CSV table of C-alpha atoms in Angstrom, one decimal:
chain,number,residue,atom,x,y,z
A,1,SER,CA,117.7,87.0,31.1
A,2,GLN,CA,120.6,88.8,32.9
A,3,LEU,CA,123.9,89.3,30.8
A,4,ALA,CA,125.9,89.5,34.1
A,5,GLU,CA,124.9,87.9,37.5
A,6,GLU,CA,126.5,87.3,40.8
A,7,ASN,CA,126.4,83.9,42.0
A,8,SER,CA,125.3,84.5,45.5
A,9,TRP,CA,122.4,86.5,46.7
A,10,ALA,CA,123.9,86.9,50.2
A,11,LEU,CA,127.3,86.2,52.1
A,12,SER,CA,128.1,86.6,55.7
A,13,VAL,CA,131.6,86.5,57.3
A,14,HIS,CA,133.2,87.6,60.4
A,15,GLU,CA,135.3,90.8,60.7
A,16,GLY,CA,138.8,90.1,59.7
A,17,GLU,CA,138.0,87.2,57.4
A,18,SER,CA,138.4,87.1,53.7
A,19,VAL,CA,135.4,86.7,51.3
A,20,THR,CA,135.0,86.2,47.6
A,21,VAL,CA,132.1,87.3,45.4
A,22,ASN,CA,131.6,85.5,42.1
A,23,CYS,CA,130.2,86.9,38.9
A,24,SER,CA,129.4,85.3,35.6
A,25,TYR,CA,128.5,86.9,32.3
A,26,LYS,CA,127.0,85.6,29.1
A,27,THR,CA,128.8,87.6,26.2
A,28,SER,CA,131.9,89.2,24.9
A,29,ILE,CA,132.7,92.2,27.0
A,30,THR,CA,135.1,95.1,26.7
A,31,ALA,CA,135.6,95.4,30.6
A,32,LEU,CA,134.0,94.2,33.8
A,33,GLN,CA,133.4,96.6,36.7
A,34,TRP,CA,132.9,95.9,40.4
A,35,TYR,CA,130.7,98.3,42.4
A,36,ARG,CA,129.7,98.5,46.1
A,37,GLN,CA,126.5,100.2,47.1
A,38,LYS,CA,125.8,101.1,50.7
A,39,SER,CA,122.4,101.5,52.1
A,40,GLY,CA,120.7,104.9,50.7
A,41,LYS,CA,123.8,105.6,48.5
A,42,GLY,CA,124.6,105.4,44.8
A,43,PRO,CA,126.9,102.5,43.5
A,44,ALA,CA,130.6,103.3,44.0
A,45,GLN,CA,133.1,101.8,41.5
A,46,LEU,CA,135.7,99.7,43.1
A,47,ILE,CA,137.7,98.0,40.4
A,48,LEU,CA,137.7,98.2,36.6
A,49,ILE,CA,139.3,95.2,34.9
A,50,ARG,CA,139.6,95.1,31.1
A,51,SER,CA,139.1,92.1,28.9
A,52,ASN,CA,142.9,91.7,28.4
A,53,GLU,CA,143.8,91.8,32.0
A,54,ARG,CA,143.5,88.8,34.4
A,55,GLU,CA,143.9,90.6,37.8
A,56,LYS,CA,143.5,94.0,39.4
A,57,ARG,CA,144.1,95.1,43.0
A,58,ASN,CA,142.8,98.1,44.8
A,59,GLY,CA,144.0,98.0,48.4
A,60,ARG,CA,142.3,94.9,50.2
A,61,LEU,CA,140.4,94.3,47.0
A,62,ARG,CA,141.5,91.9,44.3
A,63,ALA,CA,139.5,91.3,41.2
A,64,THR,CA,140.1,88.5,38.6
A,65,LEU,CA,138.7,87.9,35.1
A,66,ASP,CA,138.6,84.7,33.2
A,67,THR,CA,137.3,85.5,29.8
A,68,SER,CA,137.4,81.7,28.8
A,69,SER,CA,134.9,80.8,31.5
A,70,GLN,CA,133.1,84.3,31.3
A,71,SER,CA,133.6,84.8,35.0
A,72,SER,CA,135.1,87.2,37.5
A,73,SER,CA,135.6,87.3,41.3
A,74,LEU,CA,136.1,90.1,43.8
A,75,SER,CA,138.0,89.1,46.9
A,76,ILE,CA,138.1,91.2,50.1
A,77,THR,CA,140.8,90.4,52.6
A,78,ALA,CA,140.7,91.5,56.4
A,79,THR,CA,137.1,92.5,56.1
A,80,ARG,CA,135.8,95.4,58.2
A,81,CYS,CA,132.2,96.2,59.4
A,82,GLU,CA,132.3,99.0,56.8
A,83,ASP,CA,132.6,96.6,54.1
A,84,THR,CA,128.9,95.7,54.7
A,85,ALA,CA,127.1,96.6,51.4
A,86,VAL,CA,125.7,95.1,48.1
A,87,TYR,CA,128.3,94.2,45.7
A,88,PHE,CA,127.6,94.3,42.0
A,89,CYS,CA,129.5,93.3,38.9
A,90,ALA,CA,128.8,95.2,35.7
A,91,THR,CA,129.8,94.2,32.3
A,92,GLY,CA,130.7,96.8,29.7
A,93,TYR,CA,130.1,96.7,25.9
A,94,ASN,CA,131.5,98.5,22.9
A,95,GLN,CA,128.5,100.7,22.8
A,96,GLY,CA,129.4,102.1,26.0
A,97,LYS,CA,126.6,100.2,27.9
A,98,LEU,CA,127.1,99.0,31.4
A,99,ILE,CA,124.8,96.0,32.4
A,100,PHE,CA,124.5,95.2,36.1
A,101,GLY,CA,124.0,91.9,37.9
A,102,GLN,CA,121.6,91.7,40.6
A,103,GLY,CA,124.0,92.1,43.4
A,104,THR,CA,125.3,90.2,46.4
A,105,LYS,CA,124.6,91.5,49.8
A,106,LEU,CA,127.5,91.2,52.0
A,107,SER,CA,127.3,91.2,55.8
A,108,ILE,CA,130.4,91.6,58.0
A,109,LYS,CA,129.7,90.4,61.6
A,110,PRO,CA,131.6,91.9,64.5
B,1,GLU,CA,135.5,117.7,43.0
B,2,ALA,CA,133.7,116.1,39.9
B,3,ALA,CA,130.3,114.8,40.7
B,4,VAL,CA,127.0,113.7,39.6
B,5,THR,CA,124.0,115.5,41.1
B,6,GLN,CA,120.5,114.3,41.0
B,7,SER,CA,117.2,116.4,41.7
B,8,PRO,CA,114.9,115.9,43.4
B,9,ARG,CA,116.1,113.4,46.0
B,10,ASN,CA,112.5,112.5,46.7
B,11,LYS,CA,109.4,112.9,44.5
B,12,VAL,CA,105.7,111.9,45.0
B,13,ALA,CA,103.7,112.0,41.8
B,14,VAL,CA,100.2,111.2,40.9
B,15,THR,CA,99.2,108.5,38.5
B,16,GLY,CA,98.9,110.2,34.9
B,17,GLY,CA,101.0,113.1,35.8
B,18,LYS,CA,104.2,114.2,34.1
B,19,VAL,CA,107.5,113.6,36.1
B,20,THR,CA,110.9,115.0,35.2
B,21,LEU,CA,114.1,113.8,36.9
B,22,SER,CA,117.3,115.9,36.4
B,23,CYS,CA,120.8,114.9,36.4
B,24,ASN,CA,123.9,117.3,36.3
B,25,GLN,CA,127.5,116.1,36.0
B,26,THR,CA,130.7,118.0,36.2
B,27,ASN,CA,133.0,115.2,35.1
B,28,ASN,CA,132.9,116.3,31.4
B,29,HIS,CA,132.1,112.7,30.6
B,30,ASN,CA,130.5,112.1,27.2
B,31,ASN,CA,128.2,109.3,28.3
B,32,MET,CA,125.3,109.6,30.7
B,33,TYR,CA,123.0,106.9,31.8
B,34,TRP,CA,119.7,106.5,33.6
B,35,TYR,CA,119.1,103.3,35.8
B,36,ARG,CA,116.3,102.2,38.0
B,37,GLN,CA,116.7,100.0,41.0
B,38,ASP,CA,114.1,97.7,42.4
B,39,THR,CA,114.6,94.9,44.9
B,40,GLY,CA,115.4,91.7,43.2
B,41,HIS,CA,116.3,93.4,39.9
B,42,GLY,CA,119.5,95.2,40.6
B,43,LEU,CA,120.2,98.1,38.3
B,44,ARG,CA,118.4,98.2,35.0
B,45,LEU,CA,119.3,100.6,32.2
B,46,ILE,CA,116.5,102.9,30.8
B,47,HIS,CA,118.2,105.3,28.6
B,48,TYR,CA,121.6,106.6,27.9
B,49,SER,CA,123.4,109.2,25.9
B,50,TYR,CA,126.6,109.5,24.0
B,51,GLY,CA,126.6,113.5,24.1
B,52,ALA,CA,124.5,116.4,23.8
B,53,GLY,CA,121.6,116.0,21.5
B,54,SER,CA,121.8,112.2,21.6
B,55,THR,CA,119.6,109.6,23.4
B,56,GLU,CA,119.6,105.8,23.2
B,57,LYS,CA,117.3,103.2,24.4
B,58,GLY,CA,118.4,101.0,27.0
B,59,ASP,CA,117.0,97.7,28.3
B,60,ILE,CA,113.7,98.9,29.7
B,61,PRO,CA,112.8,102.2,27.8
B,62,ASP,CA,109.0,101.7,27.6
B,63,GLY,CA,107.2,104.6,29.5
B,64,TYR,CA,110.4,106.9,29.6
B,65,LYS,CA,111.8,109.6,27.4
B,66,ALA,CA,115.3,111.0,27.8
B,67,SER,CA,116.7,114.5,26.9
B,68,ARG,CA,120.4,115.6,26.9
B,69,PRO,CA,120.4,119.3,26.0
B,70,SER,CA,124.0,119.9,27.1
B,71,GLN,CA,127.1,117.8,28.0
B,72,GLU,CA,126.3,118.4,31.7
B,73,ASN,CA,122.6,117.7,31.8
B,74,PHE,CA,120.6,114.5,31.2
B,75,SER,CA,116.8,114.4,32.1
B,76,LEU,CA,114.5,111.4,32.5
B,77,ILE,CA,110.8,112.1,31.6
B,78,LEU,CA,107.7,110.3,32.5
B,79,GLU,CA,105.0,111.6,30.5
B,80,LEU,CA,102.3,109.5,32.2
B,81,ALA,CA,103.5,108.3,35.4
B,82,THR,CA,102.1,104.8,36.6
B,83,PRO,CA,102.6,103.1,40.0
B,84,SER,CA,104.8,100.5,38.3
B,85,GLN,CA,107.3,103.4,37.8
B,86,THR,CA,107.7,103.7,41.6
B,87,SER,CA,111.4,103.0,42.2
B,88,VAL,CA,114.8,104.4,43.0
B,89,TYR,CA,116.4,106.2,39.8
B,90,PHE,CA,120.1,106.6,39.4
B,91,CYS,CA,122.1,108.7,37.0
B,92,ALA,CA,125.5,108.1,36.0
B,93,SER,CA,128.2,109.5,33.8
B,94,GLY,CA,131.2,107.9,32.2
B,95,GLN,CA,133.6,107.8,29.1
B,96,GLY,CA,132.8,104.2,28.0
B,97,ALA,CA,132.6,100.7,29.1
B,98,ASP,CA,136.3,100.6,30.1
B,99,SER,CA,136.3,103.9,31.9
B,100,ASP,CA,135.5,105.4,35.5
B,101,TYR,CA,131.8,105.8,36.2
B,102,THR,CA,130.3,108.1,38.6
B,103,PHE,CA,126.8,107.7,40.0
B,104,GLY,CA,124.5,110.2,41.6
B,105,SER,CA,122.8,109.6,45.1
B,106,GLY,CA,119.5,108.5,43.5
B,107,THR,CA,116.0,109.9,43.1
B,108,ARG,CA,113.4,108.1,45.2
B,109,LEU,CA,110.1,108.3,43.2
B,110,LEU,CA,106.7,107.3,44.4
B,111,VAL,CA,103.7,107.3,42.1
B,112,ILE,CA,100.3,107.0,43.8
């Protein structure tokens, strides 16, 4: 079974709108990372949020972490067509392992 | 610029043949990882390494070997390739679970 998983397979919003991708995980973690993968490319790290942090921002991106409910969210404001991609959460463990969820496909419509 | 470079970008192999996928990083990271990506499964960890000379099994190591001869290089070896190993393989480097990770552009492997 997945140690980390996003809660939606796919989301679609219009350009300029905001969108949130949610992630849940099953065990104690060191950190949680959010990645974006565009078609034909490798994943690119967006935000790393450590287990003692509750929120992290990177430009239009905002990640939250709730260790009590073992969940995280990634919000994107003022979406653009170039935000179209698959978004992954990945949970990090003391051994250095990084385990990925199955990803949420986000489509931004013009 | 620090980077992770994978070779080859595309590979066609025959069933039963040996395949070696190579990865080089210029990030000076201690940890390196091999993942495979298949539709519906996200990225799954095959092998990883904490440094030169070390390799550890990930979540799906069967049918794969790994080699870390130096800080910069990490190889994934399929001794007897099977069609079920057709996939896209990604290499990554990092300093630990709470550090920045960098991924390569991937190797698309087709086993026929």
